[in-house]
mmCIF file of C-alpha atoms in Angstrom:
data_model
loop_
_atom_site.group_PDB
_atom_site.id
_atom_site.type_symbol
_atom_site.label_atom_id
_atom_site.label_comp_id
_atom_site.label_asym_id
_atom_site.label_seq_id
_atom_site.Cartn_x
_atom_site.Cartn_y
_atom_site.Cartn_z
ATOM 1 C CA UNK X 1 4.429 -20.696 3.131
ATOM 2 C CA UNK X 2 0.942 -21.798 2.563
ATOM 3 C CA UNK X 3 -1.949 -20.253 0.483
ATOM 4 C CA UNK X 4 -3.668 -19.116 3.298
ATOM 5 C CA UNK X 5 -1.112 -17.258 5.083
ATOM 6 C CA UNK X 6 -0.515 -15.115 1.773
ATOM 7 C CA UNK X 7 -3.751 -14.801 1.635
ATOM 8 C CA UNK X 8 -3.622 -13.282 5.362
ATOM 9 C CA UNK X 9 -0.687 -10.881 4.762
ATOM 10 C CA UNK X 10 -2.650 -9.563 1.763
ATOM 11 C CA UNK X 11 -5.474 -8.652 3.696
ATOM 12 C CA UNK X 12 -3.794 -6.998 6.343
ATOM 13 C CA UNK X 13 -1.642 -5.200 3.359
ATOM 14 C CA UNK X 14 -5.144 -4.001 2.438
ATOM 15 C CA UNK X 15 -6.221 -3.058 5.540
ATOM 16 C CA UNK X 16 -3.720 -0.930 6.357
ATOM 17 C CA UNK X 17 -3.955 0.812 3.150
ATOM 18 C CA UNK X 18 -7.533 1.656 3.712
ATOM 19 C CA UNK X 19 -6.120 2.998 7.126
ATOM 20 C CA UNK X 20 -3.710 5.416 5.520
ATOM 21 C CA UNK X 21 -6.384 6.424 2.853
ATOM 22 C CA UNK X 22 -8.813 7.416 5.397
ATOM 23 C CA UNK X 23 -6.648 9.418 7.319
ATOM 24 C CA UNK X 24 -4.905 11.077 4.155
ATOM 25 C CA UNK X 25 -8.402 12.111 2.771
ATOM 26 C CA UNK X 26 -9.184 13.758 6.195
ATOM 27 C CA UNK X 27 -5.594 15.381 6.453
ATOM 28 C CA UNK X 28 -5.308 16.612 2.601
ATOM 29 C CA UNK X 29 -9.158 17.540 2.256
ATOM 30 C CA UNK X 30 -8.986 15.302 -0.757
ATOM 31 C CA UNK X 31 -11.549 12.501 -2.075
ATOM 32 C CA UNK X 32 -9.349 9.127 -2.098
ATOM 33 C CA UNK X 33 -10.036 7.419 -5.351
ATOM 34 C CA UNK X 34 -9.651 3.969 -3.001
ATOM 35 C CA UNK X 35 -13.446 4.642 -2.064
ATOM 36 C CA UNK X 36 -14.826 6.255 -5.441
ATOM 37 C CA UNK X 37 -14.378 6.636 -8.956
ATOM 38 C CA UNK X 38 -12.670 9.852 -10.138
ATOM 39 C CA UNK X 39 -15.984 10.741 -12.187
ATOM 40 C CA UNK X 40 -17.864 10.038 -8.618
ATOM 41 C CA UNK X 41 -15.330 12.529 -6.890
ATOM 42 C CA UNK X 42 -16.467 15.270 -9.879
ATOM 43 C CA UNK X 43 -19.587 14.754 -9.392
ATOM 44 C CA UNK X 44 -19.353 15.027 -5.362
ATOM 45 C CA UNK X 45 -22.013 18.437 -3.819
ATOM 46 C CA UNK X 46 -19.646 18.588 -0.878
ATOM 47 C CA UNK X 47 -16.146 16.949 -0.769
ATOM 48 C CA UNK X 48 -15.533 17.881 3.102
ATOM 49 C CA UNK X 49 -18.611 16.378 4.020
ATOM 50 C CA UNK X 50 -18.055 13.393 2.799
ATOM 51 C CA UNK X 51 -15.100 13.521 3.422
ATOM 52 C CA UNK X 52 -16.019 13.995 7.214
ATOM 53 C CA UNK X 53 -19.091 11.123 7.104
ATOM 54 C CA UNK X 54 -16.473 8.372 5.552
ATOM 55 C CA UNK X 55 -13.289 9.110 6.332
ATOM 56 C CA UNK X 56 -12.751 7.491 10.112
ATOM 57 C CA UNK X 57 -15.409 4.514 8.664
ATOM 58 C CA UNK X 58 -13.019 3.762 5.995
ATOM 59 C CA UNK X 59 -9.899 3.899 8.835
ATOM 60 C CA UNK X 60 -12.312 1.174 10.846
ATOM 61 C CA UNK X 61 -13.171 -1.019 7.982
ATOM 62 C CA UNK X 62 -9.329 -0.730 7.481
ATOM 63 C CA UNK X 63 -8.417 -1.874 11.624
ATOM 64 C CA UNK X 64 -10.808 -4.083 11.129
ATOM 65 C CA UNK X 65 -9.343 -5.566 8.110
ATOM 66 C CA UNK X 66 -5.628 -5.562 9.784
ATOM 67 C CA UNK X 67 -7.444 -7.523 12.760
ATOM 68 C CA UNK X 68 -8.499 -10.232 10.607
ATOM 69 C CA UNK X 69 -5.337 -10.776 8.743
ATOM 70 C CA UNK X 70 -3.166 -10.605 12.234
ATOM 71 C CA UNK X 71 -5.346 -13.111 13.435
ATOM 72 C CA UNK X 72 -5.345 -15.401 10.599
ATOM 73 C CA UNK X 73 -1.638 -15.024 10.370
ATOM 74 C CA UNK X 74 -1.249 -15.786 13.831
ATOM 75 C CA UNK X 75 -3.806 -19.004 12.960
ATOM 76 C CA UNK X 76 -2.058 -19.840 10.561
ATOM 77 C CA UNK X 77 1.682 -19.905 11.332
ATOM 78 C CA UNK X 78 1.841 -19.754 15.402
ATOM 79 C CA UNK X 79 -0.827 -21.097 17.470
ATOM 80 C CA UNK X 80 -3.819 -22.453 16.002
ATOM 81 C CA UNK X 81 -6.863 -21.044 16.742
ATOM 82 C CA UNK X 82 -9.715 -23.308 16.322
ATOM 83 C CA UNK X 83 -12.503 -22.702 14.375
ATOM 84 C CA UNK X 84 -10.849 -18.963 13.625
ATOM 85 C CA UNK X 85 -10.925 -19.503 10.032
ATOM 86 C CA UNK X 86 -14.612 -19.391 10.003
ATOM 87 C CA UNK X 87 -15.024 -16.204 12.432
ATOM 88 C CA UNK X 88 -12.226 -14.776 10.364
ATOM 89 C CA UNK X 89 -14.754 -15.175 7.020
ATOM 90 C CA UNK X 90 -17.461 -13.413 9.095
ATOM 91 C CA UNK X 91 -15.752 -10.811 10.077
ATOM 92 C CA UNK X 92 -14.173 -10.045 7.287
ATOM 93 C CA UNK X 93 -17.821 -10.176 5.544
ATOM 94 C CA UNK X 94 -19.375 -7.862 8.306
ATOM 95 C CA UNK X 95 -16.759 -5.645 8.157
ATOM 96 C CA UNK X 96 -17.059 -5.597 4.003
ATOM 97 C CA UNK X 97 -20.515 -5.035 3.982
ATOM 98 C CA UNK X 98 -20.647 -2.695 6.915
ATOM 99 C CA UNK X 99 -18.280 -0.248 4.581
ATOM 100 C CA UNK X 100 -20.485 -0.725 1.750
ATOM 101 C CA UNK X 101 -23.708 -0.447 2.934
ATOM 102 C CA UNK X 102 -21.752 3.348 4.694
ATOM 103 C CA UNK X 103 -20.266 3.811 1.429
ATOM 104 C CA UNK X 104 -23.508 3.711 -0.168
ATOM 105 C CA UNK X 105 -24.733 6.229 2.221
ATOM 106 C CA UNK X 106 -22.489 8.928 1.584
ATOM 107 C CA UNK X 107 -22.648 8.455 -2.206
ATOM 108 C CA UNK X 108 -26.554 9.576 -1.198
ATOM 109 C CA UNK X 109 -25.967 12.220 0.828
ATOM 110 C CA UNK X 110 -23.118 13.883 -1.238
ATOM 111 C CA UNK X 111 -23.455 12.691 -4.748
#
């Protein structure tokens, strides 16, 4: 087993914990301390709405995550995919800084 395809079975480790994170804040009402620090989650005006604005974002960034590490794994150990190790980089980059960049908005809106 290479580098890489540890590397892939991380992120899709990761990714599907950000999946069940998402959907447990939504289901327990709950601020996950996966997306903010416990002193941010004090500090929070309203916990359902932001709850509500991140919650399905953070189960996306999540699938998206999963995607990339399927793929890679798939790259990696069964048929080879090209130049998928690039587009696998961008992705996960988009998909990192998509989160972020919502992530920042809801610490606006509801810190």
């Amino acid at each position: 087993m290479d580098v890489m395809t540890i590397f892939d079975v991380v992120i899709t480790i990761f990714g599907l914990y950000m999946i069940g994170a998402g959907l447990k804040m939504n289901k327990t009402g709950e601020i996950s301390s996966a997306v903010i620090t416990a002193e941010e989650i004090k500090r929070c005006r309203d916990k359902k709405g932001f709850i509500a604005f991140i919650y399905w974002k953070e189960a996306a960034f999540g699938a998206m995550i999963v995607l990339v590490g399927v793929l890679g794994f798939i790259n990696d150990q069964i048929v080879p995919l090209g130049a998928f190790t690039f587009v696998e980089m961008i992705v996960f980059l988009g998909a990192f800084f998509w989160f972020q960049n919502q992530l920042k908005k809801a610490r606006e809106l509801f810190l």
